[in-house]
C-alpha cells in the first residue's frame, strides 16, 4: 500500500455526503492506531483530516478547554492541525 494513501470504505467514497468521507478516514485511522501503528507510519493527509475532525468535535462538544485537556495539545497535533487547515484554505486566527 502506498504510504501516502488515504484509505476509506467504498461506500464512504461513493456517498454524496462529504462528512461520510471524513468519517471513513477517522474509522480507518482509528483501526491503524488500534493496531499500534505510530503516526509516522500513517499517511500525513489521513492524519491531517483525522486531527482536524478531532479538533472540531472537541470544540463543538466542550470548547477550547476540552480540546486542550483531552489532547494535551502536543507539537505533532498542532503541526497536523495547521497543515490540515491550511490545505482546506481555512483562515487561521491567532492572538
JSON list of C-alpha atoms in Angstrom, two decimals:
[
{"chain": "A", "resi": 1, "resn": "UNK", "atom": "CA", "xyz": [0.00, 0.00, 0.00]},
{"chain": "A", "resi": 2, "resn": "UNK", "atom": "CA", "xyz": [1.20, 3.50, -0.82]},
{"chain": "A", "resi": 3, "resn": "UNK", "atom": "CA", "xyz": [2.23, 5.15, 2.49]},
{"chain": "A", "resi": 4, "resn": "UNK", "atom": "CA", "xyz": [0.70, 8.42, 1.29]},
{"chain": "A", "resi": 5, "resn": "UNK", "atom": "CA", "xyz": [-2.67, 6.80, 0.56]},
{"chain": "A", "resi": 6, "resn": "UNK", "atom": "CA", "xyz": [-5.79, 7.78, 2.43]},
{"chain": "A", "resi": 7, "resn": "UNK", "atom": "CA", "xyz": [-7.93, 4.65, 2.79]},
{"chain": "A", "resi": 8, "resn": "UNK", "atom": "CA", "xyz": [-11.69, 4.85, 3.22]},
{"chain": "A", "resi": 9, "resn": "UNK", "atom": "CA", "xyz": [-14.52, 2.36, 2.67]},
{"chain": "A", "resi": 10, "resn": "UNK", "atom": "CA", "xyz": [-16.01, 2.40, -0.83]},
{"chain": "A", "resi": 11, "resn": "UNK", "atom": "CA", "xyz": [-19.44, 3.36, 0.50]},
{"chain": "A", "resi": 12, "resn": "UNK", "atom": "CA", "xyz": [-17.93, 6.47, 2.12]},
{"chain": "A", "resi": 13, "resn": "UNK", "atom": "CA", "xyz": [-16.11, 7.37, -1.08]},
{"chain": "A", "resi": 14, "resn": "UNK", "atom": "CA", "xyz": [-19.27, 6.99, -3.16]},
{"chain": "A", "resi": 15, "resn": "UNK", "atom": "CA", "xyz": [-21.52, 8.86, -0.72]},
{"chain": "A", "resi": 16, "resn": "UNK", "atom": "CA", "xyz": [-22.93, 12.25, -1.67]},
{"chain": "A", "resi": 17, "resn": "UNK", "atom": "CA", "xyz": [-22.43, 13.47, 1.91]},
{"chain": "A", "resi": 18, "resn": "UNK", "atom": "CA", "xyz": [-18.85, 14.78, 2.31]},
{"chain": "A", "resi": 19, "resn": "UNK", "atom": "CA", "xyz": [-18.98, 14.00, 6.03]},
{"chain": "A", "resi": 20, "resn": "UNK", "atom": "CA", "xyz": [-19.00, 10.31, 5.16]},
{"chain": "A", "resi": 21, "resn": "UNK", "atom": "CA", "xyz": [-15.57, 10.62, 3.59]},
{"chain": "A", "resi": 22, "resn": "UNK", "atom": "CA", "xyz": [-14.17, 12.21, 6.75]},
{"chain": "A", "resi": 23, "resn": "UNK", "atom": "CA", "xyz": [-15.93, 9.58, 8.87]},
{"chain": "A", "resi": 24, "resn": "UNK", "atom": "CA", "xyz": [-14.44, 6.77, 6.79]},
{"chain": "A", "resi": 25, "resn": "UNK", "atom": "CA", "xyz": [-10.97, 8.23, 7.24]},
{"chain": "A", "resi": 26, "resn": "UNK", "atom": "CA", "xyz": [-11.47, 8.54, 11.02]},
{"chain": "A", "resi": 27, "resn": "UNK", "atom": "CA", "xyz": [-12.59, 4.90, 11.21]},
{"chain": "A", "resi": 28, "resn": "UNK", "atom": "CA", "xyz": [-9.54, 3.71, 9.28]},
{"chain": "A", "resi": 29, "resn": "UNK", "atom": "CA", "xyz": [-7.05, 5.82, 11.25]},
{"chain": "A", "resi": 30, "resn": "UNK", "atom": "CA", "xyz": [-8.59, 4.57, 14.50]},
{"chain": "A", "resi": 31, "resn": "UNK", "atom": "CA", "xyz": [-8.09, 1.00, 13.25]},
{"chain": "A", "resi": 32, "resn": "UNK", "atom": "CA", "xyz": [-4.46, 1.75, 12.48]},
{"chain": "A", "resi": 33, "resn": "UNK", "atom": "CA", "xyz": [-3.92, 3.18, 15.97]},
{"chain": "A", "resi": 34, "resn": "UNK", "atom": "CA", "xyz": [-5.62, 0.11, 17.48]},
{"chain": "A", "resi": 35, "resn": "UNK", "atom": "CA", "xyz": [-3.06, -2.00, 15.59]},
{"chain": "A", "resi": 36, "resn": "UNK", "atom": "CA", "xyz": [-0.34, 0.06, 17.31]},
{"chain": "A", "resi": 37, "resn": "UNK", "atom": "CA", "xyz": [0.84, 1.94, 14.24]},
{"chain": "A", "resi": 38, "resn": "UNK", "atom": "CA", "xyz": [2.67, 5.14, 15.05]},
{"chain": "A", "resi": 39, "resn": "UNK", "atom": "CA", "xyz": [1.69, 8.46, 13.45]},
{"chain": "A", "resi": 40, "resn": "UNK", "atom": "CA", "xyz": [4.80, 8.42, 11.27]},
{"chain": "A", "resi": 41, "resn": "UNK", "atom": "CA", "xyz": [3.55, 5.14, 9.75]},
{"chain": "A", "resi": 42, "resn": "UNK", "atom": "CA", "xyz": [0.23, 6.68, 8.68]},
{"chain": "A", "resi": 43, "resn": "UNK", "atom": "CA", "xyz": [-0.46, 8.95, 5.71]},
{"chain": "A", "resi": 44, "resn": "UNK", "atom": "CA", "xyz": [0.06, 12.61, 6.66]},
{"chain": "A", "resi": 45, "resn": "UNK", "atom": "CA", "xyz": [-3.08, 13.57, 4.73]},
{"chain": "A", "resi": 46, "resn": "UNK", "atom": "CA", "xyz": [-5.08, 10.97, 6.64]},
{"chain": "A", "resi": 47, "resn": "UNK", "atom": "CA", "xyz": [-3.74, 12.32, 9.92]},
{"chain": "A", "resi": 48, "resn": "UNK", "atom": "CA", "xyz": [-4.43, 15.91, 8.93]},
{"chain": "A", "resi": 49, "resn": "UNK", "atom": "CA", "xyz": [-8.07, 15.09, 8.25]},
{"chain": "A", "resi": 50, "resn": "UNK", "atom": "CA", "xyz": [-8.26, 12.95, 11.40]},
{"chain": "A", "resi": 51, "resn": "UNK", "atom": "CA", "xyz": [-6.90, 15.65, 13.69]},
{"chain": "A", "resi": 52, "resn": "UNK", "atom": "CA", "xyz": [-8.94, 18.48, 12.15]},
{"chain": "A", "resi": 53, "resn": "UNK", "atom": "CA", "xyz": [-12.06, 16.34, 12.69]},
{"chain": "A", "resi": 54, "resn": "UNK", "atom": "CA", "xyz": [-10.93, 15.65, 16.28]},
{"chain": "A", "resi": 55, "resn": "UNK", "atom": "CA", "xyz": [-10.43, 19.37, 16.88]},
{"chain": "A", "resi": 56, "resn": "UNK", "atom": "CA", "xyz": [-13.87, 20.21, 15.51]},
{"chain": "A", "resi": 57, "resn": "UNK", "atom": "CA", "xyz": [-15.54, 17.51, 17.61]},
{"chain": "A", "resi": 58, "resn": "UNK", "atom": "CA", "xyz": [-13.78, 18.69, 20.78]},
{"chain": "A", "resi": 59, "resn": "UNK", "atom": "CA", "xyz": [-14.60, 22.36, 20.13]},
{"chain": "A", "resi": 60, "resn": "UNK", "atom": "CA", "xyz": [-18.25, 21.59, 19.44]},
{"chain": "A", "resi": 61, "resn": "UNK", "atom": "CA", "xyz": [-18.60, 19.31, 22.45]},
{"chain": "A", "resi": 62, "resn": "UNK", "atom": "CA", "xyz": [-16.80, 21.20, 25.19]},
{"chain": "A", "resi": 63, "resn": "UNK", "atom": "CA", "xyz": [-14.93, 24.13, 23.73]},
{"chain": "A", "resi": 64, "resn": "UNK", "atom": "CA", "xyz": [-11.28, 25.03, 23.62]},
{"chain": "A", "resi": 65, "resn": "UNK", "atom": "CA", "xyz": [-10.58, 23.92, 27.18]},
{"chain": "A", "resi": 66, "resn": "UNK", "atom": "CA", "xyz": [-11.83, 20.42, 26.35]},
{"chain": "A", "resi": 67, "resn": "UNK", "atom": "CA", "xyz": [-9.58, 20.29, 23.28]},
{"chain": "A", "resi": 68, "resn": "UNK", "atom": "CA", "xyz": [-6.56, 21.27, 25.37]},
{"chain": "A", "resi": 69, "resn": "UNK", "atom": "CA", "xyz": [-7.41, 18.86, 28.20]},
{"chain": "A", "resi": 70, "resn": "UNK", "atom": "CA", "xyz": [-8.18, 15.85, 26.01]},
{"chain": "A", "resi": 71, "resn": "UNK", "atom": "CA", "xyz": [-5.34, 16.22, 23.51]},
{"chain": "A", "resi": 72, "resn": "UNK", "atom": "CA", "xyz": [-2.62, 17.82, 25.66]},
{"chain": "A", "resi": 73, "resn": "UNK", "atom": "CA", "xyz": [-2.02, 19.94, 22.52]},
{"chain": "A", "resi": 74, "resn": "UNK", "atom": "CA", "xyz": [1.26, 18.28, 21.58]},
{"chain": "A", "resi": 75, "resn": "UNK", "atom": "CA", "xyz": [3.52, 19.76, 18.88]},
{"chain": "A", "resi": 76, "resn": "UNK", "atom": "CA", "xyz": [2.72, 16.94, 16.44]},
{"chain": "A", "resi": 77, "resn": "UNK", "atom": "CA", "xyz": [-1.01, 17.54, 16.83]},
{"chain": "A", "resi": 78, "resn": "UNK", "atom": "CA", "xyz": [-0.57, 21.28, 16.24]},
{"chain": "A", "resi": 79, "resn": "UNK", "atom": "CA", "xyz": [1.51, 20.59, 13.15]},
{"chain": "A", "resi": 80, "resn": "UNK", "atom": "CA", "xyz": [-1.18, 18.34, 11.66]},
{"chain": "A", "resi": 81, "resn": "UNK", "atom": "CA", "xyz": [-3.89, 20.87, 12.53]},
{"chain": "A", "resi": 82, "resn": "UNK", "atom": "CA", "xyz": [-2.02, 23.77, 10.94]},
{"chain": "A", "resi": 83, "resn": "UNK", "atom": "CA", "xyz": [-1.28, 21.79, 7.80]},
{"chain": "A", "resi": 84, "resn": "UNK", "atom": "CA", "xyz": [-4.79, 20.35, 7.57]},
{"chain": "A", "resi": 85, "resn": "UNK", "atom": "CA", "xyz": [-6.49, 23.71, 8.00]},
{"chain": "A", "resi": 86, "resn": "UNK", "atom": "CA", "xyz": [-4.11, 25.36, 5.53]},
{"chain": "A", "resi": 87, "resn": "UNK", "atom": "CA", "xyz": [-4.81, 22.68, 2.91]},
{"chain": "A", "resi": 88, "resn": "UNK", "atom": "CA", "xyz": [-8.52, 23.37, 3.34]},
{"chain": "A", "resi": 89, "resn": "UNK", "atom": "CA", "xyz": [-7.84, 27.08, 2.84]},
{"chain": "A", "resi": 90, "resn": "UNK", "atom": "CA", "xyz": [-9.21, 27.72, 6.32]},
{"chain": "A", "resi": 91, "resn": "UNK", "atom": "CA", "xyz": [-8.03, 31.05, 7.69]},
{"chain": "A", "resi": 92, "resn": "UNK", "atom": "CA", "xyz": [-6.02, 30.66, 10.89]},
{"chain": "A", "resi": 93, "resn": "UNK", "atom": "CA", "xyz": [-6.63, 33.24, 13.55]},
{"chain": "A", "resi": 94, "resn": "UNK", "atom": "CA", "xyz": [-4.12, 33.73, 16.32]},
{"chain": "A", "resi": 95, "resn": "UNK", "atom": "CA", "xyz": [-3.82, 36.32, 19.05]}
]
